[in-house]
Coordinates of C-alpha atoms in Angstrom, one line a residue:
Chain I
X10 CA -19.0 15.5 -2.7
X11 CA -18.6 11.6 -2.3
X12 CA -18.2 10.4 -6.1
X13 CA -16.4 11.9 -9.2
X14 CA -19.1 12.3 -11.4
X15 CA -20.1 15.4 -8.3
X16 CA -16.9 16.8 -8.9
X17 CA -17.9 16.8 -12.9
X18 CA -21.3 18.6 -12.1
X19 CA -19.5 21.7 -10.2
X20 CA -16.3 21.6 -11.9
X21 CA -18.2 22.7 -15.6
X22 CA -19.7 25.7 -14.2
X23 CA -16.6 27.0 -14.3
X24 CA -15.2 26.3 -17.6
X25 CA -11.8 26.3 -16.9
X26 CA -8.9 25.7 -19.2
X27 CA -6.2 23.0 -19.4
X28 CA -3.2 23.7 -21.0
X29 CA -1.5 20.4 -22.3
X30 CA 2.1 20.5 -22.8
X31 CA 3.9 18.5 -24.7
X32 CA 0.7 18.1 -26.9
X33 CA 2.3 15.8 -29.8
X34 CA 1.4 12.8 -27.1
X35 CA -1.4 11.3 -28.9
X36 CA -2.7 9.6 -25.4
X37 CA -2.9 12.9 -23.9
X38 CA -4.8 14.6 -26.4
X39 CA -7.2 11.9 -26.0
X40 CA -7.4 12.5 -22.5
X41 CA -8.0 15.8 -22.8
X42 CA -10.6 15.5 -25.3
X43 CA -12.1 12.9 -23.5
X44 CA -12.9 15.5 -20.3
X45 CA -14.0 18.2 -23.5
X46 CA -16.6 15.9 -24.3
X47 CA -17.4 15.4 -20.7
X48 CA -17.6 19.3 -20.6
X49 CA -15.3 19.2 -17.6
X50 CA -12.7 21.7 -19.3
X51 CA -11.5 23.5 -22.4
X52 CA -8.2 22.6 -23.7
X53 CA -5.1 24.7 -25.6
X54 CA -2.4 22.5 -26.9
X55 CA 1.0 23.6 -26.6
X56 CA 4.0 21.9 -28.8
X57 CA 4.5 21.1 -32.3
X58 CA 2.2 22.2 -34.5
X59 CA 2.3 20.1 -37.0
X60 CA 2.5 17.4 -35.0
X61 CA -0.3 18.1 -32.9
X62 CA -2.4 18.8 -36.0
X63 CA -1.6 15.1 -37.1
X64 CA -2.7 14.0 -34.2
X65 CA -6.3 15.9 -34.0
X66 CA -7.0 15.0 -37.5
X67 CA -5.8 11.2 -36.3
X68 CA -8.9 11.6 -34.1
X69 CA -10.7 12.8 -36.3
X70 CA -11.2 16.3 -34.7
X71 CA -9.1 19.0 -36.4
X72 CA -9.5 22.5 -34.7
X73 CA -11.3 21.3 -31.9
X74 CA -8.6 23.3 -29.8
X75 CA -6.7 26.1 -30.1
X76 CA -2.7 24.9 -30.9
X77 CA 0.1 27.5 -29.5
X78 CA 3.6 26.7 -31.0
X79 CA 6.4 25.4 -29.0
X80 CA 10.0 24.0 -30.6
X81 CA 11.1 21.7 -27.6
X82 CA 9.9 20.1 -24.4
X83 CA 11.8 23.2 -22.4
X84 CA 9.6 26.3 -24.7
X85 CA 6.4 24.2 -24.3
X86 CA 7.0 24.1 -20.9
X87 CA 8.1 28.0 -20.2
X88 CA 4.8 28.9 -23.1
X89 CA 2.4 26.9 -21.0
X90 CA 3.1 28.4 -17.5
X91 CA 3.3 31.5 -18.8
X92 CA -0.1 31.2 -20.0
X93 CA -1.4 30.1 -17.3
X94 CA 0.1 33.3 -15.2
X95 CA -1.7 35.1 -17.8
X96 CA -4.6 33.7 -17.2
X97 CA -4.7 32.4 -20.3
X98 CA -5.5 28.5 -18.5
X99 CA -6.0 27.8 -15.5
X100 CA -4.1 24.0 -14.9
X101 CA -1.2 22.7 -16.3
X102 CA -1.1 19.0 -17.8
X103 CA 2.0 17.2 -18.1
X104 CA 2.4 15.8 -22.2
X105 CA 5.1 14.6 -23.6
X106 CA 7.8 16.2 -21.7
X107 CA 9.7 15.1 -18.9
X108 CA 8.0 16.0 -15.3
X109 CA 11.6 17.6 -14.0
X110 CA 11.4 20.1 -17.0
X111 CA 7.9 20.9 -16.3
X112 CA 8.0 20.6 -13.1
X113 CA 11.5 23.3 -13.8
X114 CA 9.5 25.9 -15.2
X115 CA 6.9 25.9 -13.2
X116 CA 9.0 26.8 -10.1
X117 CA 11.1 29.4 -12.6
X118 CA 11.6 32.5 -9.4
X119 CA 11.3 34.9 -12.7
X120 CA 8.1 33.9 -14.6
X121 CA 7.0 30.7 -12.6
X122 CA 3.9 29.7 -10.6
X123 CA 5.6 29.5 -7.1
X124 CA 3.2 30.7 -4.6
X125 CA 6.0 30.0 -1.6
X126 CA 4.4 26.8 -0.7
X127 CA 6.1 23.5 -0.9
X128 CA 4.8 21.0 -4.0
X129 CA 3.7 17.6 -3.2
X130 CA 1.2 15.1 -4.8
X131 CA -2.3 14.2 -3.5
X132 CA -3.9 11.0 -4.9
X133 CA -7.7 11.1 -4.5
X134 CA -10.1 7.7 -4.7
X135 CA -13.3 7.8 -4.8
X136 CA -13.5 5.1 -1.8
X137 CA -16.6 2.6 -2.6
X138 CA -16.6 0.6 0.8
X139 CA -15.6 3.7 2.8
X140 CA -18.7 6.1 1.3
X141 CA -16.0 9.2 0.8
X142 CA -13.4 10.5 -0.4
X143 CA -10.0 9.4 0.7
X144 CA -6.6 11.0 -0.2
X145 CA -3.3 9.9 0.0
X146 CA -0.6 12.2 0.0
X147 CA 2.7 12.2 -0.9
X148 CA 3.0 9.1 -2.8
X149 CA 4.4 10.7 -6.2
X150 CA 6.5 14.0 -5.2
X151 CA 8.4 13.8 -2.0
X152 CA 10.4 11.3 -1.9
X153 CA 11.0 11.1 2.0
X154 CA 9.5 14.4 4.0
X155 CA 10.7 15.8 6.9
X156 CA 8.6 16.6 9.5
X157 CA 8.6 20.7 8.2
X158 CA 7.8 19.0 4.5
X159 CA 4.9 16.8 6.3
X160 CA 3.0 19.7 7.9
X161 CA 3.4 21.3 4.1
X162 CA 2.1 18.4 2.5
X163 CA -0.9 18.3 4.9
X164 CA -1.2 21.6 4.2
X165 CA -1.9 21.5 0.8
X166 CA -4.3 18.2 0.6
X167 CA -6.4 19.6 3.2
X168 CA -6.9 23.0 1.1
X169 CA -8.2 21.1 -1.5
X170 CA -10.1 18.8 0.5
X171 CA -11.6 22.2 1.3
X172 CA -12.6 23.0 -1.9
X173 CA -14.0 19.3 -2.3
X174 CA -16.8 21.2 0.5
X175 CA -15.3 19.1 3.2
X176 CA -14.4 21.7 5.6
X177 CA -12.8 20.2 8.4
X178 CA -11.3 16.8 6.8
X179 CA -9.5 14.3 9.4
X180 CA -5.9 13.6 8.7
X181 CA -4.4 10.1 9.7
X182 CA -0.8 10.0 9.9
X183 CA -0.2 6.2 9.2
X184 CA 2.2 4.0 9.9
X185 CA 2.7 0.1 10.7
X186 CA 1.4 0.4 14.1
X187 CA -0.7 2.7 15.7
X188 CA 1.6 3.3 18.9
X189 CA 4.7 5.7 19.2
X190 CA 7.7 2.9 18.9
X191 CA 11.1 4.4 18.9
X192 CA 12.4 2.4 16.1
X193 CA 9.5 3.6 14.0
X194 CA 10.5 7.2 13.6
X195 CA 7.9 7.0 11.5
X196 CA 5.3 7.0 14.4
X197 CA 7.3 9.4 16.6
X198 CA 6.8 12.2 13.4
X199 CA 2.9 11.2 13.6
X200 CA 2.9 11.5 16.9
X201 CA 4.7 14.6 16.5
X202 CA 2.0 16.2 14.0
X203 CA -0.6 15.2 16.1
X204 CA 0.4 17.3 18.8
X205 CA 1.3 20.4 16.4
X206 CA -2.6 20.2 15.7
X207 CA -3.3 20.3 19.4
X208 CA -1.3 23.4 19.4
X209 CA -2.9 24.8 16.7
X210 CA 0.6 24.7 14.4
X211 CA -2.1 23.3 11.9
X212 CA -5.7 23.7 11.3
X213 CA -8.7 23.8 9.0
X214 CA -8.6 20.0 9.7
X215 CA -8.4 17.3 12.9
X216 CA -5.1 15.2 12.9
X217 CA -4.1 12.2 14.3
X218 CA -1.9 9.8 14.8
X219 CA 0.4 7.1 15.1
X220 CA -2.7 4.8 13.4
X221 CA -2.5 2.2 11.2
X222 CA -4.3 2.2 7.7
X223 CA -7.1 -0.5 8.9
X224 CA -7.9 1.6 12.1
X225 CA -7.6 5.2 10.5
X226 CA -10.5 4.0 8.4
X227 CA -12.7 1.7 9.4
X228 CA -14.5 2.4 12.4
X229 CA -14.7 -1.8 13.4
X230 CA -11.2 -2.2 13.5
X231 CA -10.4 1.0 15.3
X232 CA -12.8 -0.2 17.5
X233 CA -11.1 -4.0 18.1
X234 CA -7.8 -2.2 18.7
X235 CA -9.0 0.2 21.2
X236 CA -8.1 3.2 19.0
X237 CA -10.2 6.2 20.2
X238 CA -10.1 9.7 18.7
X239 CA -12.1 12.0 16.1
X240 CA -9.7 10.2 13.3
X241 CA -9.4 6.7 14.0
X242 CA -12.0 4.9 11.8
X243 CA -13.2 8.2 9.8
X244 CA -9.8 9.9 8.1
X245 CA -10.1 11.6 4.9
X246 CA -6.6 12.2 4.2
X247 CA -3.9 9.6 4.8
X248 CA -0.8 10.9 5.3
X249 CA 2.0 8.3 4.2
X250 CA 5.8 8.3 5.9
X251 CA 7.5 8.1 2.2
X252 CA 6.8 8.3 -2.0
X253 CA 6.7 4.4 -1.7
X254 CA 4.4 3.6 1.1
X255 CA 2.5 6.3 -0.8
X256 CA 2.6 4.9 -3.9
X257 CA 1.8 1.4 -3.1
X258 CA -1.8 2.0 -1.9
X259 CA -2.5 4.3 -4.7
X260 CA -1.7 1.6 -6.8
X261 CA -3.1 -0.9 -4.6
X262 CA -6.7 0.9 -4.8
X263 CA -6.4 1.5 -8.2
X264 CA -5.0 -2.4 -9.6
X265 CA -6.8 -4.6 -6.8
X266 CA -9.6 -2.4 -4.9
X267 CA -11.0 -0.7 -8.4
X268 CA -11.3 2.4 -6.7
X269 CA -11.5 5.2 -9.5
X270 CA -8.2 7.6 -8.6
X271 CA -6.9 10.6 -9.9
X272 CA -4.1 12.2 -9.0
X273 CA -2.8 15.9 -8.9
X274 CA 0.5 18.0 -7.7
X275 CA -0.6 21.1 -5.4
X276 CA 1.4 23.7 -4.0
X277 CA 1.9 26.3 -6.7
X278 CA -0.1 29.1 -8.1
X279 CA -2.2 26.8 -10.3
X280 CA -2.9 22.6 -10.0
X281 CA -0.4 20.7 -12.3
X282 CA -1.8 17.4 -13.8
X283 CA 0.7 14.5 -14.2
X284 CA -0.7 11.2 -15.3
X285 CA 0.6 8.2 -16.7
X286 CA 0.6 6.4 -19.4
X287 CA -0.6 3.4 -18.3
X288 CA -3.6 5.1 -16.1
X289 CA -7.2 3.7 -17.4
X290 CA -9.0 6.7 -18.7
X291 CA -10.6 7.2 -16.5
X292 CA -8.3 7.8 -14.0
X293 CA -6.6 10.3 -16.6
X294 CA -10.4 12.1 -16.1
X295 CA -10.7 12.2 -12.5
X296 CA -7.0 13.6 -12.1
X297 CA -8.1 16.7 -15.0
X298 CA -11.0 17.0 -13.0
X299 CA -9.5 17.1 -9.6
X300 CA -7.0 19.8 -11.5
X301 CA -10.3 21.8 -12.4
X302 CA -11.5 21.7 -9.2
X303 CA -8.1 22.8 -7.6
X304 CA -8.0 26.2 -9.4
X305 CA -8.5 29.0 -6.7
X306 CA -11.8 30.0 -6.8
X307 CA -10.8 34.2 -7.4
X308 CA -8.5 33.4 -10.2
Chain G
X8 CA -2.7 -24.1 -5.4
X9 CA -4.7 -20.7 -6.6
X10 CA -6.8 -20.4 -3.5
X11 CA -6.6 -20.8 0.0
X12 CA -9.5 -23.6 -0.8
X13 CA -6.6 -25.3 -2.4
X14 CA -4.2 -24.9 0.7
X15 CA -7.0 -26.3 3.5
X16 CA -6.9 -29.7 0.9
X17 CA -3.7 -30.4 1.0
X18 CA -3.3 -29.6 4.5
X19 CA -6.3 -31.9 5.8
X20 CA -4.3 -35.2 4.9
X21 CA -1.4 -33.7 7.1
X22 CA -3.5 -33.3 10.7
X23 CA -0.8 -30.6 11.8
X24 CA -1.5 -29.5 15.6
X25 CA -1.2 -25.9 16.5
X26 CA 0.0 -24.6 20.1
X27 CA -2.2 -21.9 20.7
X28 CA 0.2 -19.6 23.3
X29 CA -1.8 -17.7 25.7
X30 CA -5.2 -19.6 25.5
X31 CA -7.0 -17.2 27.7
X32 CA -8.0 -15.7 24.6
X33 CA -11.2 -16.8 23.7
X34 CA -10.5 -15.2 20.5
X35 CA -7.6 -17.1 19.5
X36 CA -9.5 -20.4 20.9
X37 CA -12.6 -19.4 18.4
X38 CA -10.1 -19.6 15.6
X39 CA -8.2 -22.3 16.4
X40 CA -11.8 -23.9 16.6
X41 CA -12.8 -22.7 13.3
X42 CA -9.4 -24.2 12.1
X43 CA -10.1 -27.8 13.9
X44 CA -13.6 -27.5 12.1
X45 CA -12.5 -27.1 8.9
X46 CA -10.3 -30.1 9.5
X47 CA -7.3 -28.0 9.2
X48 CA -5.2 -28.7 12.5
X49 CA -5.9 -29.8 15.5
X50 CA -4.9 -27.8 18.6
X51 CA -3.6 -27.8 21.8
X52 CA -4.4 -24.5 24.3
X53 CA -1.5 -23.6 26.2
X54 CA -2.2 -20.9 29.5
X55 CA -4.2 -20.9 32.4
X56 CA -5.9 -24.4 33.0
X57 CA -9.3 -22.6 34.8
X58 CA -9.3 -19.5 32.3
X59 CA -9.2 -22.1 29.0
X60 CA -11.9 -24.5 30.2
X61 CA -14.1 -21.5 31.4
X62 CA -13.5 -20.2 27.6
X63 CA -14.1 -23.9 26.3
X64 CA -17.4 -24.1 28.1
X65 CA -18.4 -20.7 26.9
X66 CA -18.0 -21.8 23.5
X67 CA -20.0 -25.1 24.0
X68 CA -16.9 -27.0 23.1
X69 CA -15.3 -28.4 27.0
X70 CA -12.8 -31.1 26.6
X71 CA -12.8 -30.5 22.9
X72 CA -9.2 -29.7 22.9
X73 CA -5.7 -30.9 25.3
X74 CA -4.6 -28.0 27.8
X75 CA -1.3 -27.3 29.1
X76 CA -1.3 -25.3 32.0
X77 CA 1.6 -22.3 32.1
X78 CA 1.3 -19.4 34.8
X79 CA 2.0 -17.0 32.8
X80 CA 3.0 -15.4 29.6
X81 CA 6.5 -16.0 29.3
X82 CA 6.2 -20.0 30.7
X83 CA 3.4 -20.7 28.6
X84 CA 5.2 -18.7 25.7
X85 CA 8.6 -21.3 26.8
X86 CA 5.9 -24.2 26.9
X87 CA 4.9 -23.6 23.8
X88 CA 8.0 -23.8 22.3
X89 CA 9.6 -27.0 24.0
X90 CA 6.5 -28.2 22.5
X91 CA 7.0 -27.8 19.3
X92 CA 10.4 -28.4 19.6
X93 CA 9.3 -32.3 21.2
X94 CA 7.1 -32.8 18.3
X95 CA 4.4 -32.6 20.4
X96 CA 3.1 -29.4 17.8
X97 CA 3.9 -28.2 15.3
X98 CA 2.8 -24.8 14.9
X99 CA 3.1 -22.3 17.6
X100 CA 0.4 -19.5 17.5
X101 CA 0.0 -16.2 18.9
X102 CA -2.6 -16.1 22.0
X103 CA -3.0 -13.9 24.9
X104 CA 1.0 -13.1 25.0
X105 CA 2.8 -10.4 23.6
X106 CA 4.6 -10.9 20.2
X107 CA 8.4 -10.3 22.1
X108 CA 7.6 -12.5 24.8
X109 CA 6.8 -15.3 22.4
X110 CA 9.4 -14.6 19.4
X111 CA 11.6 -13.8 22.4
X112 CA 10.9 -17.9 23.4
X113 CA 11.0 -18.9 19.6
X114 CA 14.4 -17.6 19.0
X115 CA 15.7 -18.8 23.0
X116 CA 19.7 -20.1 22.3
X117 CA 19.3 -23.0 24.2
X118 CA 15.9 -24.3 23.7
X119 CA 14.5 -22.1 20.8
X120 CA 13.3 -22.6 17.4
X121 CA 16.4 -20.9 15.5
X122 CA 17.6 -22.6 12.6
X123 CA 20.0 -19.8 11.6
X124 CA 17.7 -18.0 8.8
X125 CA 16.2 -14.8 9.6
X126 CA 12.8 -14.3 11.1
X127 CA 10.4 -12.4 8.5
X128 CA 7.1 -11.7 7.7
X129 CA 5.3 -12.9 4.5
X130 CA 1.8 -12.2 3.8
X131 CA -0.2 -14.3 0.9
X132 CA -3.1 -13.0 -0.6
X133 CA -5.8 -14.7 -2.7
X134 CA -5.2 -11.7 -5.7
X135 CA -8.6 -13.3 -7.5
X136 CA -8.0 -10.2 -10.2
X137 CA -4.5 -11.7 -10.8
X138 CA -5.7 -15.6 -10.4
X139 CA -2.6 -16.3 -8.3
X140 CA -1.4 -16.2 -4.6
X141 CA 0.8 -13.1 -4.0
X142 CA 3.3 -12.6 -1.8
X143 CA 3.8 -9.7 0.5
X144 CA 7.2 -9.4 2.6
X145 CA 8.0 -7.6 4.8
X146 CA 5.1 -6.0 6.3
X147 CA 5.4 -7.1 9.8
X148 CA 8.8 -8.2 11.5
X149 CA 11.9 -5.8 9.8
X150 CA 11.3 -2.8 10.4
X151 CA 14.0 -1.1 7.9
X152 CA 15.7 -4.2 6.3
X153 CA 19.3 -3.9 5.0
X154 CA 20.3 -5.3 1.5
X155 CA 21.9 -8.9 3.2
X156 CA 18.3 -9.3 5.2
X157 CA 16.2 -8.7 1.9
X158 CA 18.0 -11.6 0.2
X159 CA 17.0 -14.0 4.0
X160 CA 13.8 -12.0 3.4
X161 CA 13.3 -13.6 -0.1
X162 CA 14.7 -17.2 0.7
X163 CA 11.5 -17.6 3.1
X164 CA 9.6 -16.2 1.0
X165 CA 10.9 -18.6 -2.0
X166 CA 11.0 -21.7 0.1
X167 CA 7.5 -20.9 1.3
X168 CA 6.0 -20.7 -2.5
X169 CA 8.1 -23.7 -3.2
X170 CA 5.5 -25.3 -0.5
X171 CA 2.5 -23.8 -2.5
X172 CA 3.7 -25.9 -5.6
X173 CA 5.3 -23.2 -7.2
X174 CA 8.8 -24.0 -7.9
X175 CA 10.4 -21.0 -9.3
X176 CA 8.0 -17.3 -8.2
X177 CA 9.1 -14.8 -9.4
X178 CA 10.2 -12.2 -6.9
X179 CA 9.5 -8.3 -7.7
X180 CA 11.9 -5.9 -5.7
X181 CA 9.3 -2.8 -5.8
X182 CA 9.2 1.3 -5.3
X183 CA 7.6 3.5 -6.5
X184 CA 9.6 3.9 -9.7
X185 CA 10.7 1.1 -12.1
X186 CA 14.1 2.9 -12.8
X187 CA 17.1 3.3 -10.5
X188 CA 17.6 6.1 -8.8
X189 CA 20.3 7.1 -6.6
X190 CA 17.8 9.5 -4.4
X191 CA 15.6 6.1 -4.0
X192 CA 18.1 4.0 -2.3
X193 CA 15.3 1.4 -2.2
X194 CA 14.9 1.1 -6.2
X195 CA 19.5 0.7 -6.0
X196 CA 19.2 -2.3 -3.5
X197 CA 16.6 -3.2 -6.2
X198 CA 18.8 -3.6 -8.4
X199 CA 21.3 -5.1 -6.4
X200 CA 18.9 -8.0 -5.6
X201 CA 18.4 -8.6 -9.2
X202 CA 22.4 -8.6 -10.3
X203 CA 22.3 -11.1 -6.5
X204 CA 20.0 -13.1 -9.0
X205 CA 22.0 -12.9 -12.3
X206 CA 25.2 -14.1 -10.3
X207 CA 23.3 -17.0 -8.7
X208 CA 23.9 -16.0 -5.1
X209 CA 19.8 -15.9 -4.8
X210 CA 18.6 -19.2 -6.5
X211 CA 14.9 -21.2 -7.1
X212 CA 13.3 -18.2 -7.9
X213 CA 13.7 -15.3 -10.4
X214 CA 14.2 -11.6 -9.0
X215 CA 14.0 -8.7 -10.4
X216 CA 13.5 -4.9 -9.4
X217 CA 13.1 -2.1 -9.2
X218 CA 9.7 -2.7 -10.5
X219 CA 6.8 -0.3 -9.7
X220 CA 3.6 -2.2 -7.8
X221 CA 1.3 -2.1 -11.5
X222 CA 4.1 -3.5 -13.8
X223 CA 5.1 -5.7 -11.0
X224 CA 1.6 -7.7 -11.0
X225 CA -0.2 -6.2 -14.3
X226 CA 0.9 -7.3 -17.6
X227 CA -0.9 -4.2 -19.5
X228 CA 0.9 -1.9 -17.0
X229 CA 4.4 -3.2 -17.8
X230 CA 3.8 -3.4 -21.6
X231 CA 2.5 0.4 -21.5
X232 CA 5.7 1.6 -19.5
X233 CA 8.2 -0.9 -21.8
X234 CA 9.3 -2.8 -18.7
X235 CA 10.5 -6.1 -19.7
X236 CA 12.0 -9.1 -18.6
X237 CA 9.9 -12.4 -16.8
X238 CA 9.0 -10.9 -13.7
X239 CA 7.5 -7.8 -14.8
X240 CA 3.2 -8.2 -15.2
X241 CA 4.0 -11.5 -13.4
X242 CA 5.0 -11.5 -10.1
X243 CA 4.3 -13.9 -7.6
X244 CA 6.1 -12.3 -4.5
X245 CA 6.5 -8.7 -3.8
X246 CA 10.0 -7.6 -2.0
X247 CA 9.3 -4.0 0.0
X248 CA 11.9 -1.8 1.0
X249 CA 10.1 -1.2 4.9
X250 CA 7.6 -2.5 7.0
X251 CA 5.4 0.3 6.6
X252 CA 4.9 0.3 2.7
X253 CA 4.2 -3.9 3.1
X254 CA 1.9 -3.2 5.8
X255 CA 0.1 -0.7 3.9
X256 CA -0.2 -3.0 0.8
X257 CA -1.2 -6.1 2.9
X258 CA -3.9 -3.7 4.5
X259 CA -5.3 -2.2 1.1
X260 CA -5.8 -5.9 0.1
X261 CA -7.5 -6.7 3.1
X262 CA -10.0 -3.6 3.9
X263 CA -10.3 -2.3 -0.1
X264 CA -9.7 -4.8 -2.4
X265 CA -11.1 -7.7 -0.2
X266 CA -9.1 -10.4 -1.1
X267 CA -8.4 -13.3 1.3
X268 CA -5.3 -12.5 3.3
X269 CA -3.2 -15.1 5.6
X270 CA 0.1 -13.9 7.0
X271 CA 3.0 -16.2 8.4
X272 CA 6.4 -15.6 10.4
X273 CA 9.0 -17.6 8.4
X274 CA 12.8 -18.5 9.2
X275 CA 12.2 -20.5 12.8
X276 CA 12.4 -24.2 13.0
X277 CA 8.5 -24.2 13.1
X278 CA 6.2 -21.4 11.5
X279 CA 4.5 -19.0 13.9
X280 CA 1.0 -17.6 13.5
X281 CA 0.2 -14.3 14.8
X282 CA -3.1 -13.3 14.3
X283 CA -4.8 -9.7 15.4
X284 CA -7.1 -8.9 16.8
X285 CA -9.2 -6.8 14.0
X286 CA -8.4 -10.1 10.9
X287 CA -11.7 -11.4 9.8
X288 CA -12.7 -14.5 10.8
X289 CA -11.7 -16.3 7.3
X290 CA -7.9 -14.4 7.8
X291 CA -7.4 -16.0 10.8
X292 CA -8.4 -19.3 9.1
X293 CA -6.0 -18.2 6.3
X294 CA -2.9 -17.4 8.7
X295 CA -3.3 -20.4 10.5
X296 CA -3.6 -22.8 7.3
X297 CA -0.1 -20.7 6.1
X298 CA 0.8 -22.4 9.2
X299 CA 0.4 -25.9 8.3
X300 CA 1.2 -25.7 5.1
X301 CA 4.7 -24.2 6.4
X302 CA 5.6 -27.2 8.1
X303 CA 8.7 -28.8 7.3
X304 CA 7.6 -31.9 5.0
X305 CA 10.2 -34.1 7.0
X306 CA 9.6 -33.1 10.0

């Protein structure tokens, strides 16, 4: 898979079933209807009734989806995990509710979703110069990972690069420069990773680094630097020292490169969608759809 | 000035001359070239006499340019800056010498380039989706910079746009949130930089922060998300909380979102160019025009 619209085709196979919480957000309803009509999922709407009936008729589509009662932003968000243990949906979406009270219930120890591995965020862009998918991970969960945290987080974005059919995807540990520099402990933690993978303490996947962002993806300027290794100039997955660094090239390939991006939080039982308000559409799509496609495939 | 177009004419009238430090490099000498074509600067090729002239004859272009002849790295790197220092230059720029060895001469007690500011980095983009030069700093010199060398980090930056015509940029202090919080110690320094700003202890610009990367550059993005105030959808300069976060954004720009990128090192008596190795051909041209137009008026 090397654009969205692949992910589309396999993801409505499957059918699978978002459950918006917080559903009295007009914006995310339209999101959500926008990937029905796409036939990328089914959605069930959980939150005020008659709110959220205001809102389909707004759009002029009233009992397009199935509405389950909720009171507040804390029963929405207990109703829609439990759902989705039940099998009832398969992702959750983030409404309008705050992510730290979804986010809450879905790591509940009673009635939650945790599967015992660490949460984190993967950003995914459809990379027009690069001919692949590239993902960037964590710029939106962890604030700063420890090295235990990083080996999590790589964890979890190279399972779903698995599932995107890339079955051995190559993990660049980034920093500012592509040598180990004491100051940078930064680049000593890359470098520590790398050798983990030697040592098979991580695998499914090739990891590398210290490398910078230039070298871990394009092959020409891995070359002018010298940088050798099955990584440099070819990495999938980008792993970034902190939320900001993180954050800051999502953004960057989303407000300056135009890359189409989605977004998605990994980790637990089932793939939580989070999007923002002021994401183009589009980019609200491609994170539902990288949701659909993160369901295990035995649920 | 909008484009680096803009920048080479107003440059062209000044005939600033660059000291290329370790002119071995037949790299650095094809830029400077490029540069000296353009009309930009002229040059003057500091290193080994026999190496330089065998690279000027290679390039079709002997005599074309003064040598000085240093032994080695750390005398060509003190000629360069006794140079400079004479008036015989007025740019230093990095050659075949090793950043230290050179910034090491630059900021030399006795015969140096200090002038008391801090040394940073500042990178300027051509953003042509934002039709303005943006500022990047710091994504190459502080590697972690405290709250007192953010605000030296913003002066350069200010007094640098200030020599692009723009008399009051508006500086963005950015994480990856827009709100302050005390687990993001980079979104409270934020906010100390922009209550620095209120108080008048940073002047000639406007700062504010924390702002996140969109709201910080995209109008639409800080009306969706309610972020107010002049900065916000309007920044000229970006402030980063580390190296690694600036470098990344200065390296999206560059490899995704193709823009024109120059960068400069700010705070010395003279501006210093350091170029690598993997910049395109038009980002050397870029850096060293940065150069020029750096250049005390006065001076």
């Amino acid at each position: 898979m090397k654009t969205f619209k692949d992910i589309f085709d396999q993801i409505r196979e499957r059918k699978r079933k978002i459950a918006l919480v917080g559903a009295e957000d007009l914006e995310g309803i339209k999101a959500v209807n926008e990937a029905s009509n796409a036939g990328i999922v089914d959605a069930l709407l959980i939150g005020d009734e008659k709110k959220i009936k205001d809102n389909l008729a707004q759009l002029g589509i009233a009992g397009k989806f199935d509405i389950v009662h909720a009171d507040d932003a804390a029963s929405a968000s207990e109703t829609g995990v439990k759902l989705v243990s039940e099998g009832k949906a398969d992702i959750l979406m983030k409404g309008l509710v705050k992510t730290s009270i979804l986010l809450k219930a879905t790591l509940n120890p009673d009635w939650g979703l945790r599967s015992g591995n660490l949460l984190s965020h993967l950003v995914v862009v459809e990379a027009k110069d690069y001919d692949r998918f590239i993902g960037i991970t964590d710029g939106g969960m962890i604030i700063r990972p420890t090295l235990e945290q990083k080996v999590e987080i790589i964890k979890n974005a190279v399972s779903f690069f698995h599932k995107m059919g890339n079955e051995m995807p190559k993990v660049a540990c980034i920093a500012a420069v592509e040598v180990v520099n004491a100051d940078m402990p930064e680049t000593v933690e890359a470098a520590q990773l790398a050798t983990m993978w030697k040592r098979k303490q991580i695998s499914g996947c090739v990891v590398d680094g210290p490398l910078g962002f230039d070298n871990a993806l394009d092959p020409r300027a891995a070359k002018i630097k010298k940088v050798t290794g099955e990584v440099a100039g070819h990495a999938d997955i980008l792993l970034v020292p902190d939320i900001h660094s993180g954050n800051f090239i999502g953004k960057s390939l989303d407000y300056c490169a135009h890359y189409t991006i989605g977004g998605i939080v990994l980790g637990a039982k089932a793939p939580v969608v989070i999007v923002s308000r002021a994401d183009k559409a589009e980019a609200k799509l491609a994170s539902i759809a990288l949701g659909a496609l993160a369901v295990e495939e035995d649920s």
